[in-house]
Coordinates of C-alpha atoms in Angstrom, one line a residue:
M1 CA 0.0 0.0 0.0
T2 CA 2.9 2.4 0.8
S3 CA 4.4 1.9 -2.6
L4 CA 1.0 2.2 -4.3
L5 CA 0.2 5.5 -2.6
W6 CA 3.6 7.2 -2.7
I7 CA 5.3 5.8 -5.7
V8 CA 2.8 4.4 -8.2
L9 CA 0.2 7.1 -7.7
P10 CA 2.6 10.0 -8.1
Y11 CA 4.1 8.8 -11.3
S12 CA 0.6 8.0 -12.6
A13 CA -0.4 11.6 -11.8
F14 CA 2.6 12.9 -13.7
V15 CA 1.8 10.7 -16.7
S16 CA -1.9 11.8 -16.6
F17 CA -0.8 15.4 -16.5
V18 CA 1.4 15.1 -19.6
L19 CA -0.7 12.8 -21.7
G20 CA -3.9 14.6 -20.7
H21 CA -2.5 17.8 -22.1
V22 CA -1.8 16.1 -25.4
W23 CA -5.3 14.7 -25.4
R24 CA -6.8 18.2 -24.7
Y25 CA -4.7 19.8 -27.4
R26 CA -6.0 17.3 -30.0
R27 CA -9.5 17.6 -28.7
D28 CA -10.1 21.4 -28.6
G29 CA -6.7 23.1 -28.7
F30 CA -7.3 24.4 -25.1
R31 CA -10.0 26.7 -26.3
N32 CA -12.9 25.6 -24.1
Y33 CA -13.4 28.0 -21.1
T34 CA -10.4 30.1 -22.1
R35 CA -11.5 31.9 -25.2
Y36 CA -11.7 35.5 -24.1
P37 CA -14.6 36.5 -26.3
E38 CA -16.8 34.0 -24.5
M39 CA -15.8 35.2 -21.0
D40 CA -17.1 38.3 -19.3
R41 CA -14.7 40.9 -17.8
S42 CA -14.6 39.4 -14.3
Q43 CA -13.8 36.0 -15.6
R44 CA -11.0 37.3 -17.8
F45 CA -9.6 39.1 -14.8
G46 CA -10.0 35.9 -12.8
S47 CA -8.2 33.9 -15.4
T48 CA -5.2 36.3 -15.3
A49 CA -5.2 36.5 -11.5
F50 CA -5.4 32.8 -11.1
R51 CA -2.7 32.1 -13.6
S52 CA -0.3 34.7 -12.1
G53 CA -1.1 33.5 -8.5
V54 CA -0.5 29.8 -9.3
C55 CA 2.8 30.6 -11.1
L56 CA 4.0 32.6 -8.0
I57 CA 3.0 29.8 -5.7
V58 CA 4.7 27.1 -7.8
V59 CA 7.9 29.0 -8.1
V60 CA 8.1 29.6 -4.3
R61 CA 7.2 26.0 -3.4
L62 CA 9.9 24.7 -5.8
I63 CA 12.5 27.0 -4.2
K64 CA 11.5 25.7 -0.8
V65 CA 11.5 22.1 -1.9
F66 CA 15.0 22.3 -3.2
T67 CA 16.5 24.5 -0.5
A68 CA 14.8 23.3 2.7
E69 CA 16.6 20.8 5.0
P70 CA 14.7 18.2 7.1
H71 CA 15.6 19.9 10.3
A72 CA 15.9 23.5 9.3
R73 CA 13.3 25.8 7.9
P74 CA 14.4 28.2 5.1
S75 CA 15.7 31.4 6.6
G76 CA 17.2 34.7 5.8
A77 CA 16.3 37.2 3.1
L78 CA 15.3 34.5 0.6
H79 CA 12.8 33.1 3.1
V80 CA 11.3 36.6 3.7
V81 CA 11.0 37.4 0.0
A82 CA 9.5 33.9 -0.7
T83 CA 7.0 34.3 2.0
I84 CA 5.8 37.7 0.8
V85 CA 5.6 36.4 -2.8
Q86 CA 3.7 33.3 -1.7
I87 CA 1.1 35.4 0.3
G88 CA 0.6 37.5 -2.8
G89 CA 0.3 34.4 -5.0
V90 CA -2.2 32.8 -2.7
A91 CA -4.4 35.9 -2.6
A92 CA -4.3 36.3 -6.4
A93 CA -5.0 32.6 -7.0
S94 CA -7.9 32.6 -4.5
V95 CA -9.5 35.7 -6.0
G96 CA -9.0 34.3 -9.5
A97 CA -10.5 30.9 -8.7
V98 CA -13.6 32.6 -7.1
L99 CA -14.2 34.8 -10.2
L100 CA -13.7 31.8 -12.5
F101 CA -16.0 29.4 -10.7
L102 CA -18.5 31.4 -8.7
P103 CA -20.7 32.4 -11.6
D104 CA -21.1 28.8 -12.7
L105 CA -21.7 27.7 -9.1
I106 CA -24.5 30.3 -8.6
A107 CA -26.2 30.3 -12.0
G108 CA -25.1 27.0 -13.5
P109 CA -22.4 26.5 -16.2
S110 CA -22.8 28.7 -19.3
H111 CA -20.9 26.0 -21.2
P112 CA -21.4 22.2 -21.0
V113 CA -18.8 20.7 -18.6
I114 CA -16.0 18.8 -20.3
T115 CA -16.1 16.0 -17.8
P116 CA -17.6 15.4 -14.4
L117 CA -14.2 16.1 -13.0
D118 CA -14.9 19.8 -13.5
R119 CA -17.4 19.6 -10.7
I120 CA -14.6 18.7 -8.2
T121 CA -12.0 21.2 -9.4
F122 CA -13.0 24.0 -7.1
P123 CA -13.2 21.8 -4.0
A124 CA -9.8 20.3 -4.8
L125 CA -8.3 23.7 -5.2
S126 CA -9.8 24.8 -1.9
A127 CA -8.6 21.7 -0.1
A128 CA -5.1 22.3 -1.5
L129 CA -5.1 25.9 -0.3
L130 CA -6.4 25.0 3.2
S131 CA -4.0 22.1 3.7
G132 CA -1.1 24.3 2.7
V133 CA -2.0 26.9 5.3
I134 CA -2.4 24.3 8.0
I135 CA 1.0 22.7 7.4
E136 CA 2.7 26.1 7.0
Y137 CA 1.6 27.0 10.5
D138 CA 1.6 23.5 12.0
P139 CA 1.6 24.1 15.8
T140 CA 3.1 20.6 16.5
T141 CA 6.4 21.5 14.7
V142 CA 9.1 22.3 17.2
A143 CA 12.0 24.7 16.7
R144 CA 14.5 22.0 15.4
E145 CA 12.0 20.2 13.2
Y146 CA 10.6 21.1 9.8
R147 CA 8.0 18.4 9.1
T148 CA 7.2 19.7 5.7
G149 CA 10.9 19.4 4.8
E150 CA 11.3 15.9 6.2
T151 CA 8.0 14.6 4.7
L152 CA 6.5 16.3 1.6
F153 CA 9.7 17.9 0.4
A154 CA 11.9 14.9 1.0
W155 CA 9.4 12.6 -0.7
F156 CA 8.9 14.9 -3.7
R157 CA 12.7 15.3 -4.2
S158 CA 13.1 11.5 -4.1
L159 CA 10.6 11.2 -7.0
C160 CA 13.1 13.0 -9.2
T161 CA 15.7 10.3 -8.6
I162 CA 15.8 6.5 -9.3
D163 CA 15.5 5.8 -5.6
P164 CA 12.1 7.2 -4.3
H165 CA 11.6 7.3 -0.5
P166 CA 7.9 6.5 0.2
E167 CA 8.7 6.0 3.9
A168 CA 9.0 9.8 4.2
M169 CA 5.2 9.9 3.7
Q170 CA 4.3 6.6 5.3
H171 CA 5.1 7.9 8.8
A172 CA 4.0 11.5 8.1
P173 CA 1.1 13.1 10.1
L174 CA -2.3 12.6 8.5
I175 CA -2.6 16.2 7.3
Y176 CA 0.7 15.9 5.4
Q177 CA -0.4 12.7 3.8
A178 CA -3.8 14.3 2.9
R179 CA -2.0 17.3 1.3
G180 CA 0.2 15.0 -0.8
L181 CA -2.9 13.1 -2.1
I182 CA -4.8 16.3 -2.7
L183 CA -2.0 17.7 -4.8
L184 CA -1.7 14.4 -6.8
L185 CA -5.4 14.5 -7.4
T186 CA -5.3 18.0 -8.7
L187 CA -2.3 17.3 -10.9
G188 CA -3.8 14.2 -12.3
I189 CA -7.2 15.7 -13.2
W190 CA -5.9 19.1 -14.3
P191 CA -5.8 18.5 -18.1
F192 CA -9.4 17.1 -18.0
T193 CA -10.9 20.2 -16.5
R194 CA -11.6 23.8 -17.6
L195 CA -8.2 24.7 -16.1
A196 CA -6.3 22.9 -18.8
G197 CA -6.0 25.9 -21.0
I198 CA -5.1 28.4 -18.2
F199 CA -1.4 27.8 -18.8
A200 CA -1.2 25.6 -21.9
G201 CA -3.5 27.8 -23.9
P202 CA -1.3 30.9 -24.0
V203 CA 1.8 28.8 -24.6
V204 CA 0.2 27.1 -27.6
R205 CA -1.1 30.3 -29.0
L206 CA 2.4 31.9 -28.8
V207 CA 4.0 28.9 -30.4
L208 CA 1.4 28.9 -33.3
R209 CA 2.0 32.5 -33.8
A210 CA 5.8 32.1 -33.9
V211 CA 6.0 29.0 -36.1
P212 CA 4.6 30.6 -39.3
R213 CA 6.9 33.6 -38.8
G214 CA 9.9 31.4 -38.3
S215 CA 9.0 29.3 -41.3
R216 CA 8.8 32.4 -43.5
E217 CA 12.2 33.5 -42.3
L218 CA 13.7 30.1 -43.1
D219 CA 12.0 30.1 -46.5
G220 CA 13.4 33.6 -47.2
A221 CA 16.9 32.6 -46.2
A222 CA 16.7 29.5 -48.4
T223 CA 15.6 31.6 -51.3
R224 CA 18.4 34.1 -50.8
A225 CA 20.9 31.3 -50.6

């Protein structure tokens, strides 16, 4: 069970995230729910706020993952800056998520849902935010312990190696295990929800705009040669 939860499940979520984005691109090109003409002003603002907030949170969390030690919290100027940025990212992502989802929750979806997974997206995001706040201010952590560093961070870093350490999560407090599973759930279902195009959509549009221009430049160079 330990290997299933903390080795097989994470890699399955990673595969689902990658292959799911390929499927979504072939299905609709990430246009559903992210085409600005079909969104009102508040949803457009929410989309931008959510995208910016999540980017800030991910960057800060990755910095903490790879700089934290099991028995030492991040400290110094880097920690202060990271904390400020994270607070701003959480605020922006929270406002953006509310603006994106609240209209559909109140009045019903203006577009048909892609899959039933869309219905659990907002609860999953809310659980991820709440669990993050709880472990960030875990009152059971003593001065010389950093439970996030010795559980979630140690486990995640090990997944990037050929020798994963599921035992880091096996003996972790329940809230840490719950947060790990919530994040895996969110990662695994992301491409199959309306959020798939939040990040991939702009990237695809930029690439599609750049490719024809690059092709023209190459054709021109070939002609001159």
